[in-house]
Short mmCIF file of C-alpha atoms in Angstrom, two decimals:
data_model
loop_
_atom_site.label_atom_id
_atom_site.label_comp_id
_atom_site.label_asym_id
_atom_site.label_seq_id
_atom_site.Cartn_x
_atom_site.Cartn_y
_atom_site.Cartn_z
CA MET A 1 -115.14 -7.37 -65.70
CA ALA A 2 -115.36 -7.01 -61.88
CA ALA A 3 -114.70 -3.83 -60.02
CA PRO A 4 -111.72 -2.98 -58.19
CA ILE A 5 -111.62 -3.38 -54.53
CA THR A 6 -111.62 -0.30 -52.76
CA SER A 7 -111.73 -1.52 -49.07
CA SER A 8 -110.34 -4.32 -46.84
CA PRO A 9 -111.35 -5.77 -43.78
CA TRP A 10 -107.45 -5.79 -42.27
CA GLY A 11 -107.21 -2.03 -42.67
CA LYS A 12 -107.09 1.00 -45.51
CA THR A 13 -105.17 0.86 -48.20
CA GLN A 14 -103.31 3.66 -49.21
CA THR A 15 -103.94 5.08 -52.92
CA THR A 16 -100.53 5.47 -54.73
CA MET A 17 -100.24 8.43 -56.68
CA PRO A 18 -100.33 7.72 -60.53
CA CYS A 19 -97.08 9.07 -62.06
CA SER A 20 -95.29 8.91 -65.67
CA LEU A 21 -91.87 7.15 -66.65
CA GLU A 22 -90.65 10.48 -67.06
CA ASP A 23 -91.03 11.73 -63.73
CA VAL A 24 -89.39 8.37 -62.19
CA MET A 25 -86.67 9.62 -64.15
CA SER A 26 -86.40 12.88 -63.37
CA GLU A 27 -83.35 13.89 -60.97
CA GLN A 28 -85.35 16.86 -59.47
CA LEU A 29 -88.11 14.36 -58.25
CA ALA A 30 -85.64 12.32 -56.74
CA THR A 31 -84.02 14.89 -54.81
CA GLN A 32 -87.08 16.48 -53.49
CA LEU A 33 -88.44 13.12 -52.43
CA GLN A 34 -84.83 12.58 -50.57
CA GLU A 35 -85.21 15.58 -48.77
CA ASN A 36 -88.76 14.62 -47.45
CA ASP A 37 -87.66 11.27 -46.02
CA THR A 38 -84.91 12.99 -43.89
CA GLU A 39 -86.99 15.67 -42.27
CA PRO A 40 -88.67 13.49 -39.77
CA GLU A 41 -85.08 12.05 -38.76
CA VAL A 42 -83.70 15.71 -38.00
CA SER A 43 -86.73 16.98 -36.19
CA SER A 44 -86.64 13.76 -34.02
CA ALA A 45 -82.99 14.26 -33.09
CA LYS A 46 -83.69 17.98 -32.15
CA ILE A 47 -86.56 16.76 -29.80
CA GLU A 48 -84.32 14.40 -28.10
CA PRO A 49 -81.98 16.56 -26.06
CA GLN A 50 -84.84 18.66 -24.85
CA ALA A 51 -86.82 15.54 -23.84
CA ALA A 52 -84.00 14.57 -22.10
CA ALA A 53 -83.10 17.67 -20.30
CA ALA A 54 -86.74 17.63 -19.20
CA ALA A 55 -86.26 14.38 -17.51
CA VAL A 56 -83.13 15.70 -15.43
CA GLN A 57 -84.08 17.73 -12.40
CA ASP A 58 -82.48 21.38 -12.25
CA ASP A 59 -79.69 20.84 -9.63
CA ASP A 60 -78.36 18.05 -11.63
CA MET A 61 -78.63 19.55 -14.70
CA ALA A 62 -76.25 22.23 -13.61
CA ALA A 63 -73.87 19.62 -12.19
CA ILE A 64 -73.98 18.20 -15.68
CA LEU A 65 -73.47 21.59 -17.65
CA ALA A 66 -70.40 22.60 -15.75
CA ALA A 67 -69.06 18.74 -15.89
CA ALA A 68 -69.52 19.24 -19.68
CA GLY A 69 -68.04 22.71 -19.78
CA VAL A 70 -71.18 24.15 -21.98
CA GLU A 71 -73.73 26.89 -20.96
CA GLU A 72 -77.29 26.31 -20.30
CA GLY A 73 -79.32 26.10 -23.17
CA ASP A 74 -76.55 24.84 -25.67
CA MET A 75 -77.92 21.10 -26.80
CA SER A 76 -75.12 20.64 -29.53
CA SER A 77 -72.65 18.69 -26.82
CA ASP A 78 -72.70 15.26 -27.43
CA GLU A 79 -71.11 14.66 -23.71
CA MET A 80 -73.78 16.80 -22.22
CA ILE A 81 -76.47 14.68 -24.03
CA ALA A 82 -74.86 11.40 -23.05
CA ARG A 83 -74.23 12.51 -19.76
CA MET A 84 -78.30 13.36 -19.11
CA LEU A 85 -79.15 10.20 -20.69
CA GLN A 86 -76.57 8.23 -18.50
CA LEU A 87 -78.47 9.99 -15.26
CA GLN A 88 -81.78 9.41 -16.64
CA PHE A 89 -80.97 5.41 -17.12
CA ASP A 90 -79.24 5.54 -13.52
CA ARG A 91 -82.40 6.72 -12.04
CA GLU A 92 -84.48 4.30 -13.45
CA HIS A 93 -82.21 1.51 -12.25
CA ASN A 94 -82.32 2.81 -8.72
CA ALA A 95 -86.20 2.97 -9.03
CA MET A 96 -86.19 -0.26 -10.29
CA LEU A 97 -84.03 -1.89 -7.52
CA GLU A 98 -86.52 0.15 -4.91
CA ARG A 99 -89.51 -1.60 -6.27
CA GLU A 100 -87.52 -5.10 -6.17
CA GLN A 101 -86.47 -4.05 -2.45
CA LYS A 102 -89.94 -3.31 -1.14
CA LYS A 103 -91.15 -6.40 -3.06
CA TYR A 104 -88.53 -8.79 -1.78
CA ASN A 105 -88.97 -7.35 1.93
CA GLY A 106 -92.77 -7.31 2.03
CA THR A 107 -93.88 -6.88 5.73
CA SER A 108 -91.04 -8.79 7.07
CA LYS A 109 -89.42 -7.20 10.06
CA VAL A 110 -85.88 -8.29 8.92
CA THR A 111 -85.37 -6.01 5.83
CA ILE A 112 -82.60 -6.67 3.44
CA SER A 113 -80.96 -3.44 1.37
CA PHE A 114 -79.91 -3.11 -2.32
CA GLU A 115 -77.97 0.35 -1.58
CA ASN A 116 -74.95 -1.27 -2.70
CA TYR A 117 -76.26 -2.32 -6.13
CA LYS A 118 -77.32 1.08 -6.99
CA THR A 119 -75.41 3.28 -9.31
CA SER A 120 -74.89 6.36 -7.23
CA HIS A 121 -74.79 6.07 -3.18
CA PRO A 122 -76.00 8.60 -0.79
CA LYS A 123 -73.42 11.19 0.48
CA THR A 124 -72.15 10.48 3.72
CA LYS A 125 -71.54 12.82 6.43
CA TRP A 126 -67.94 13.37 6.11
CA GLU A 127 -68.64 14.44 2.26
CA GLU A 128 -70.93 17.42 2.90
CA SER A 129 -69.19 20.57 2.69
CA THR A 130 -67.54 22.35 5.21
CA PRO A 131 -69.00 25.56 6.77
CA LYS A 132 -67.45 28.84 5.46
CA ILE A 133 -65.50 30.74 8.11
CA GLY A 134 -65.69 34.24 7.90
CA VAL A 135 -63.42 37.02 8.76
CA ARG A 136 -64.58 36.80 12.20
CA GLY A 137 -63.32 33.39 12.79
CA TYR A 138 -66.44 31.37 13.40
CA ALA A 139 -69.66 30.26 11.49
CA GLY A 140 -73.28 29.82 13.06
CA SER A 141 -74.70 31.07 16.11
CA GLY A 142 -75.90 29.85 19.45
CA LYS A 143 -75.19 26.40 20.05
CA ASN A 144 -74.14 25.62 16.49
CA ILE A 145 -70.94 27.96 16.45
CA THR A 146 -68.16 26.47 14.34
CA THR A 147 -64.73 28.07 15.12
CA LYS A 148 -61.74 27.75 12.33
CA HIS A 149 -59.85 25.77 14.97
CA ASP A 150 -62.41 22.92 14.90
CA GLN A 151 -60.67 19.65 15.22
CA VAL A 152 -62.96 18.03 12.41
CA ILE A 153 -62.19 20.83 9.88
CA CYS A 154 -58.63 21.06 10.80
CA GLY A 155 -58.18 17.17 10.45
CA ARG A 156 -59.82 17.26 6.97
CA ARG A 157 -57.85 20.10 6.05
CA ASN A 158 -54.80 18.68 6.80
CA ALA A 159 -55.47 15.42 4.96
CA GLU A 160 -56.22 17.64 1.73
CA ARG A 161 -52.73 19.19 2.06
CA LEU A 162 -51.04 15.75 2.70
CA MET A 163 -51.85 15.45 -1.12
CA GLU A 164 -49.89 18.56 -1.74
CA PHE A 165 -46.51 17.21 -0.59
CA PRO A 166 -43.80 15.94 -3.38
CA PRO A 167 -44.16 12.76 -5.43
CA GLU A 168 -41.83 10.89 -3.74
CA PHE A 169 -43.46 11.49 -0.59
CA GLU A 170 -45.57 8.12 0.17
CA SER A 171 -48.90 9.44 1.42
CA GLY A 172 -50.83 6.44 0.88
CA ASP A 173 -54.29 6.44 -0.76
CA GLY A 174 -56.65 8.55 1.36
CA GLU A 175 -59.97 8.55 -0.97
CA GLY A 176 -62.97 6.99 0.22
CA MET A 177 -62.46 7.78 3.79
CA ASP A 178 -63.03 10.11 6.36
CA MET A 179 -59.23 10.60 7.16
CA GLN A 180 -58.27 13.30 9.68
CA LEU A 181 -55.03 14.38 10.51
CA PRO A 182 -54.30 16.12 14.04
CA ASN A 183 -51.82 19.43 13.65
CA LYS A 184 -49.24 17.80 15.80
CA VAL A 185 -48.92 14.81 12.90
CA TYR A 186 -49.38 17.15 10.01
CA ASN A 187 -46.74 19.39 11.45
CA LYS A 188 -44.13 16.09 12.01
CA LEU A 189 -45.21 14.82 8.50
CA LYS A 190 -44.18 18.28 7.06
CA MET A 191 -40.81 18.54 8.77
CA HIS A 192 -39.88 14.98 7.62
CA SER A 193 -40.58 15.69 3.89
CA MET A 194 -38.59 18.91 3.98
CA ALA A 195 -35.94 17.15 5.75
CA GLU A 196 -35.88 14.49 3.06
CA THR A 197 -36.08 17.15 0.27
CA ARG A 198 -33.00 18.68 1.42
CA ARG A 199 -31.33 15.25 1.97
CA GLY A 200 -32.00 14.30 -1.44
CA ALA A 201 -30.66 17.66 -2.64
CA ARG A 202 -27.46 17.35 -0.96
CA HIS A 203 -27.00 13.75 -2.05
CA THR A 204 -27.45 14.73 -5.79
CA GLU A 205 -25.14 17.73 -5.04
CA LYS A 206 -22.59 15.72 -3.56
CA LYS A 207 -22.84 13.07 -6.28
CA LEU A 208 -22.22 15.33 -9.17
CA HIS A 209 -19.22 16.89 -7.39
CA SER A 210 -17.45 13.87 -6.42
CA THR A 211 -15.15 11.80 -8.25
CA ALA A 212 -16.58 8.36 -7.15
CA GLU A 213 -17.30 7.34 -10.72
CA LYS A 214 -14.40 7.15 -12.78
CA ALA A 215 -12.62 9.82 -10.58
CA VAL A 216 -13.65 12.63 -13.05
CA ASP A 217 -16.21 15.22 -12.06
CA GLU A 218 -16.79 18.83 -13.36
CA ASN A 219 -13.45 20.57 -11.96
CA THR A 220 -11.41 17.45 -13.02
CA ARG A 221 -12.62 17.98 -16.45
CA ILE A 222 -11.69 21.53 -16.57
CA MET A 223 -8.13 20.77 -15.18
CA LEU A 224 -7.58 18.18 -17.87
CA TYR A 225 -8.90 20.52 -20.37
CA LYS A 226 -6.64 23.36 -19.33
CA MET A 227 -3.54 20.97 -19.69
CA LEU A 228 -4.71 20.15 -23.40
CA ASN A 229 -4.91 23.85 -24.09
CA SER A 230 -1.40 24.85 -22.27
CA GLY A 231 -0.04 22.02 -24.79
CA LEU A 232 1.43 19.92 -21.74
CA LEU A 233 -1.07 17.14 -23.07
CA GLU A 234 -1.72 16.49 -26.61
CA SER A 235 -4.35 13.65 -26.11
CA ILE A 236 -6.23 11.97 -23.51
CA GLY A 237 -6.96 8.14 -23.87
CA GLY A 238 -8.82 5.76 -21.55
CA ALA A 239 -8.65 4.61 -18.07
CA ILE A 240 -5.65 1.69 -17.61
CA ALA A 241 -6.12 1.22 -13.87
CA GLY A 242 -8.25 1.62 -11.09
CA GLY A 243 -8.64 1.33 -7.46
CA LYS A 244 -10.08 2.52 -4.41
CA GLU A 245 -8.41 5.76 -4.16
CA SER A 246 -7.65 6.67 -7.75
CA VAL A 247 -8.13 5.96 -11.34
CA VAL A 248 -5.13 6.14 -14.23
CA PHE A 249 -5.31 7.26 -17.35
CA HIS A 250 -3.14 6.90 -20.61
CA ALA A 251 -2.15 10.18 -22.35
CA HIS A 252 0.07 11.43 -24.81
CA GLY A 253 2.63 14.35 -23.51
CA GLY A 254 3.48 17.39 -25.46
CA SER A 255 5.75 20.18 -24.34
CA PHE A 256 5.33 22.91 -21.12
CA GLU A 257 7.40 25.73 -20.17
CA ASP A 258 10.85 24.29 -21.28
CA LYS A 259 9.91 21.30 -19.15
CA GLU A 260 10.58 17.83 -20.78
CA VAL A 261 7.52 15.85 -20.93
CA PRO A 262 7.72 12.12 -21.73
CA ARG A 263 5.90 10.84 -25.22
CA GLU A 264 3.75 8.99 -23.23
CA VAL A 265 2.38 10.02 -19.69
CA ALA A 266 -0.07 8.51 -17.08
CA ILE A 267 -2.77 10.89 -15.28
CA LYS A 268 -3.53 9.67 -11.51
CA VAL A 269 -6.79 11.33 -10.54
CA PHE A 270 -7.46 10.85 -7.34
CA LYS A 271 -10.87 10.26 -5.90
CA THR A 272 -12.34 13.14 -3.76
CA THR A 273 -14.74 11.02 -1.72
CA LEU A 274 -13.91 10.14 1.54
CA MET A 275 -15.13 6.69 1.97
CA ASP A 276 -11.52 5.42 1.41
CA PHE A 277 -9.56 8.10 2.74
CA LYS A 278 -10.99 7.87 6.35
CA VAL A 279 -9.40 4.91 7.11
CA ARG A 280 -5.96 6.03 5.74
CA GLU A 281 -5.29 8.69 8.68
CA LYS A 282 -2.59 6.22 9.97
CA TYR A 283 -0.26 6.52 7.15
CA VAL A 284 -0.33 10.50 7.86
CA HIS A 285 -0.83 10.77 11.37
CA GLY A 286 2.63 10.36 12.58
CA ASP A 287 4.71 11.30 9.29
CA HIS A 288 6.41 14.67 10.09
CA ARG A 289 6.17 15.88 6.63
CA PHE A 290 2.33 15.78 6.35
CA SER A 291 1.20 15.73 10.11
CA LYS A 292 1.19 19.31 11.04
CA ASP A 293 -2.68 19.92 10.64
CA ASP A 294 -5.14 17.51 12.15
CA TYR A 295 -6.30 14.98 9.29
CA LYS A 296 -9.89 14.47 10.62
CA LYS A 297 -10.56 18.28 10.53
CA GLN A 298 -9.45 18.83 6.97
CA ASN A 299 -11.78 19.45 3.83
CA PRO A 300 -12.27 16.71 1.64
CA ARG A 301 -10.26 18.46 -1.13
CA LYS A 302 -7.17 19.32 1.08
CA ILE A 303 -6.97 15.65 2.36
CA ILE A 304 -6.94 14.70 -1.28
CA LYS A 305 -4.35 17.24 -2.23
CA MET A 306 -2.45 16.28 0.71
CA TRP A 307 -2.50 12.77 -0.30
CA ALA A 308 -1.04 13.86 -3.70
CA MET A 309 1.09 15.52 -2.33
CA LYS A 310 2.65 12.59 -0.31
CA GLU A 311 2.99 10.74 -3.42
CA VAL A 312 4.85 13.32 -5.37
CA ALA A 313 7.35 13.83 -2.42
CA ASN A 314 7.79 10.05 -2.17
CA LEU A 315 8.62 9.68 -6.00
CA ASN A 316 10.85 12.48 -5.93
CA ARG A 317 13.16 10.87 -3.15
CA MET A 318 12.91 7.52 -4.70
CA ARG A 319 14.11 9.18 -7.98
CA LYS A 320 16.71 10.92 -6.27
CA PHE A 321 18.36 7.49 -4.98
CA ASP A 322 17.61 5.96 -8.68
CA VAL A 323 14.74 3.55 -7.37
CA PRO A 324 12.90 2.61 -10.57
CA CYS A 325 9.62 4.29 -10.37
CA PRO A 326 7.72 6.90 -12.57
CA LYS A 327 8.88 10.58 -13.02
CA VAL A 328 6.63 13.35 -11.53
CA VAL A 329 5.74 15.49 -14.58
CA VAL A 330 3.53 18.07 -12.85
CA LEU A 331 0.71 18.12 -10.04
CA LYS A 332 -2.51 19.92 -10.12
CA LYS A 333 -4.42 19.85 -6.96
CA HIS A 334 -5.72 16.28 -7.14
CA VAL A 335 -4.48 15.47 -10.50
CA LEU A 336 -0.71 13.71 -10.81
CA VAL A 337 0.94 13.59 -14.29
CA MET A 338 3.87 11.38 -14.41
CA SER A 339 5.72 9.10 -17.04
CA LEU A 340 3.94 5.93 -18.45
CA ILE A 341 5.79 2.93 -17.18
CA GLY A 342 5.65 1.13 -20.70
CA ARG A 343 5.44 1.61 -24.48
CA ASP A 344 1.90 2.10 -26.31
CA ASN A 345 0.66 0.09 -23.37
CA PRO A 346 0.95 0.19 -19.73
CA ALA A 347 3.67 -2.51 -18.12
CA PRO A 348 2.00 -5.50 -16.76
CA LYS A 349 1.80 -5.97 -13.04
CA LEU A 350 4.00 -8.68 -11.49
CA LYS A 351 0.94 -11.12 -10.60
CA ASP A 352 -0.05 -10.57 -14.49
CA ALA A 353 3.33 -10.77 -16.03
CA ASN A 354 4.16 -14.30 -17.46
CA LEU A 355 7.85 -14.55 -16.48
CA SER A 356 10.00 -17.46 -16.81
CA VAL A 357 11.98 -18.99 -13.98
CA ALA A 358 14.92 -17.26 -14.32
CA ASP A 359 12.91 -13.70 -14.70
CA MET A 360 11.05 -14.66 -11.50
CA GLN A 361 13.95 -15.27 -9.52
CA ASP A 362 15.50 -12.18 -11.22
CA ALA A 363 12.42 -10.37 -9.84
CA TYR A 364 12.56 -11.80 -6.65
CA GLU A 365 15.97 -10.29 -5.99
CA GLN A 366 15.60 -7.03 -7.42
CA THR A 367 12.29 -6.61 -5.17
CA VAL A 368 14.60 -7.43 -1.87
CA GLU A 369 16.92 -4.57 -3.39
CA ILE A 370 14.59 -2.17 -3.83
CA MET A 371 13.22 -2.84 -0.32
CA LYS A 372 16.97 -2.37 0.94
CA ALA A 373 17.32 0.72 -0.63
CA LEU A 374 13.99 2.16 0.32
CA HIS A 375 14.71 1.67 3.92
CA ARG A 376 18.42 2.22 3.72
CA GLN A 377 18.69 5.26 1.42
CA CYS A 378 15.59 6.70 0.82
CA MET A 379 14.65 6.34 4.66
CA LEU A 380 10.80 5.26 3.53
CA VAL A 381 8.58 2.35 3.95
CA HIS A 382 6.29 1.42 1.00
CA ALA A 383 3.35 0.15 3.51
CA ASP A 384 1.89 -1.67 0.39
CA MET A 385 4.54 -3.79 -1.38
CA SER A 386 2.80 -6.90 -3.32
CA GLU A 387 2.46 -8.12 -6.27
CA TYR A 388 -0.30 -5.53 -7.53
CA ASN A 389 2.10 -2.42 -6.83
CA LEU A 390 5.18 -3.93 -8.88
CA LEU A 391 5.51 -3.70 -12.50
CA TRP A 392 7.80 -5.78 -14.61
CA HIS A 393 9.11 -3.68 -17.99
CA ASP A 394 12.28 -4.03 -19.94
CA GLY A 395 13.99 -7.05 -17.33
CA LYS A 396 13.18 -4.40 -14.58
CA VAL A 397 10.94 -4.12 -11.29
CA TRP A 398 9.33 -0.83 -11.30
CA VAL A 399 7.56 0.49 -8.03
CA ILE A 400 4.20 2.12 -8.19
CA ASP A 401 1.55 3.43 -5.82
CA VAL A 402 3.66 5.29 -3.27
CA SER A 403 1.10 7.59 -1.78
CA GLN A 404 0.89 5.53 1.20
CA ALA A 405 4.66 5.03 1.77
CA VAL A 406 5.72 6.55 5.25
CA ASP A 407 9.12 7.93 6.58
CA LEU A 408 10.89 5.79 9.00
CA THR A 409 10.24 8.37 11.61
CA HIS A 410 6.73 7.30 11.42
CA PRO A 411 5.32 5.15 14.65
CA GLN A 412 4.35 2.06 12.80
CA ALA A 413 6.93 2.29 10.21
CA PHE A 414 8.52 -1.08 10.91
CA HIS A 415 4.93 -2.73 11.48
CA PHE A 416 4.15 -1.73 7.94
CA LEU A 417 7.70 -3.03 6.84
CA TYR A 418 7.05 -6.41 8.37
CA ARG A 419 3.69 -6.54 6.56
CA ASP A 420 5.55 -5.88 3.23
CA CYS A 421 8.12 -8.74 3.90
CA CYS A 422 5.09 -11.07 4.46
CA ASN A 423 3.59 -10.00 1.41
CA VAL A 424 6.71 -10.34 -0.75
CA SER A 425 7.65 -13.74 0.82
CA THR A 426 4.32 -15.02 0.19
CA TYR A 427 3.89 -14.19 -3.46
CA PHE A 428 7.32 -15.41 -4.42
CA LYS A 429 6.87 -18.88 -2.62
CA LYS A 430 4.09 -19.49 -4.47
CA GLN A 431 5.54 -18.76 -7.42
CA GLY A 432 8.18 -21.54 -6.96
CA VAL A 433 11.11 -19.39 -6.65
CA HIS A 434 14.41 -20.91 -5.15
CA GLY A 435 15.58 -19.48 -1.95
CA VAL A 436 13.14 -17.32 -0.74
CA LEU A 437 13.54 -15.87 2.87
CA ARG A 438 11.05 -15.97 5.39
CA SER A 439 9.20 -12.82 6.22
CA GLU A 440 11.09 -12.62 9.22
CA GLN A 441 14.59 -13.25 7.62
CA LEU A 442 13.72 -10.73 5.07
CA PHE A 443 12.75 -8.03 7.70
CA ASN A 444 16.20 -8.63 9.69
CA GLU A 445 17.88 -8.22 6.14
CA VAL A 446 16.48 -5.06 5.32
CA THR A 447 16.76 -3.42 8.63
CA GLY A 448 19.96 -5.02 9.57
CA LEU A 449 18.29 -5.89 13.25
CA ASP A 450 18.21 -9.41 14.82
CA ILE A 451 14.94 -9.69 15.91
CA GLN A 452 13.99 -13.38 17.12
CA GLY A 453 10.82 -15.25 16.64
CA GLU A 454 8.13 -16.04 14.41
CA GLY A 455 4.65 -15.09 13.25
CA GLN A 456 2.68 -13.11 16.04
CA GLU A 457 5.30 -13.18 18.29
CA PHE A 458 7.46 -11.53 15.81
CA ASP A 459 5.13 -9.17 15.06
CA ASN A 460 4.43 -8.11 18.55
CA GLN A 461 8.18 -7.57 19.26
CA VAL A 462 8.28 -5.33 15.85
CA GLN A 463 5.39 -3.37 17.50
CA ARG A 464 7.24 -2.89 20.81
CA TYR A 465 10.35 -1.68 18.97
CA ASP A 466 8.38 0.87 17.37
CA LYS A 467 6.78 1.72 20.39
CA GLU A 468 10.68 2.16 22.08
CA ARG A 469 11.84 3.93 19.11
CA LYS A 470 8.93 6.38 19.21
CA GLU A 471 9.82 7.09 22.80
CA ALA A 472 13.46 7.41 21.97
CA ASN A 473 12.72 10.25 19.15
CA MET A 474 10.48 12.06 20.88
CA LEU A 475 13.16 12.41 23.95
CA LEU A 476 16.00 13.40 21.48
CA GLY A 477 13.56 15.82 19.81
CA ARG A 478 13.17 17.45 23.31
CA GLU A 479 17.09 17.20 23.95
CA TYR A 480 17.96 18.34 20.34
CA THR A 481 15.66 21.18 20.84
CA HIS A 482 17.49 22.34 23.96
CA TYR A 483 20.81 21.69 22.80
CA ALA A 484 20.07 23.73 19.81
CA PHE A 485 18.93 26.68 21.70
CA ASP A 486 21.84 26.79 23.92
CA TYR A 487 24.38 26.20 21.06
CA PHE A 488 22.94 29.00 18.71
CA PHE A 489 22.51 31.46 21.78
CA ASP A 490 26.40 30.91 22.56
CA LEU A 491 27.12 31.34 19.00
CA SER A 492 25.11 34.63 19.09
CA GLN A 493 26.73 35.89 22.15
CA GLN A 494 30.26 35.32 20.71
CA GLN A 495 29.25 36.70 17.39
CA ARG A 496 28.46 39.66 19.37
CA ALA A 497 31.41 39.97 21.28
CA GLY A 498 33.63 39.35 17.88
CA HIS A 499 32.12 42.41 16.28
CA SER A 500 32.48 44.42 19.64
CA ALA A 501 36.10 43.58 19.58
CA SER A 502 36.62 44.46 16.04
CA GLY A 503 34.93 47.48 16.47
CA ASP A 504 37.53 48.60 19.23
CA ASP A 505 40.59 47.51 17.27
CA SER A 506 39.39 49.47 14.43
CA ASP A 507 39.30 52.71 16.54
CA GLU A 508 42.62 51.84 17.85
CA ASP A 509 44.03 51.39 14.32
CA SER A 510 42.36 54.78 13.51
CA ASP A 511 43.90 56.66 16.14
CA GLU A 512 47.50 55.39 15.38
CA LYS A 513 47.13 56.40 12.12
CA GLU A 514 45.86 59.56 12.99
CA GLN A 515 48.89 60.26 15.36
CA LYS A 516 51.46 58.82 12.63
CA SER A 517 50.07 61.54 10.13
CA GLN A 518 50.42 64.09 12.75
#
């Protein structure tokens, strides 16, 4: 039998330790072998951070530790190990590019740089740290003195402060460039930013305190809530109408201080924004009831309150002469509560009502009679009479939205009346109503005047008549003032003379009685 081969030309053969089957099946031996296999991996892992740290310079090591947020000597952070390995890789990459660049250029006079392909570019001049200015106000000595007023230092500092502006200020991206802002430019930008911030705050506050949207702001909600608590209203529904100047809500009435409140009421909330009221000065200026103060100088809330009071006064005058219109319940500042025209739902406007030919003819005749009553009895001109401000309910025409109605003493009252006549005649002619008067004929029918002409010529004569009437009223007012003064002065003199005469008579009577008694 040949002897076993103990050597090989390819290398040394490892001798296997003889073991028995019992040793193989032993769990204790298997655990020991497993621990022996894992020891080299653990030891190598412990050496890797140290080897990586050794390959990194001290300055870069300090920067990596500061970025990772760990202390020096602590090798348990995976982030720190990754940063050091990445830095080592970047350096090897840059060194390889240096060798390729040197080989590519060779001895050529024209060289090509691979700097843009490197992972870390060299620091530029403007990235260098600025000198620290002490208490004395300057740094350095001799020719290298740098003061705190240095143009470059101040410009860079202003560029840094620009990033502290509010987020809504569009300052742009100043990274990657040597951006320098002079003090004059920075101060102007700062003042502009502060002004925009204040303007935005005012705009937001105005929006919160205005009633432009649905006409209900915080103060209006409080007023409506108080009306509910006082029992004036039982419930408030949704909006049933809206316009440029107000919004109308449907509500159910209750009882309030022995005042009769209808079962259904309409709440008219006037908007407190002046966008639409500024152009309505012509309806107030010239009306002796509400033109005592300058309309332009009034507070916005006061202007809206004045407008609401004007509508209440017009409605009360119309109700006095039995003109079909809503009944005023109560007025609280810019919130007007009045009776609802309709049952369960608001009455339709004349433009939305589906009327028969007979009803439309009746509506026209009623409208003409309403215009006559307004002019001859109420001494008012609606100034916005149209199918949008006329309601049809229970076979009658009802007039709404009379806040712009003016007194006949207004300088442009007849001009507004002619405009109303044009609107009424145009609408009913389109509806095919028989016997509709022309606007000029309707104007003469309502006023009782006899102005000739048509169209613009007629309007010019109406405006001329308004002007003459205004001058006559002013003259009459002055004459009436003088006459009233003289009249009351003479009356007071007569009363004084009468009292003195009665006093003398009483003295004489007393003397006679004394003589008779004696």
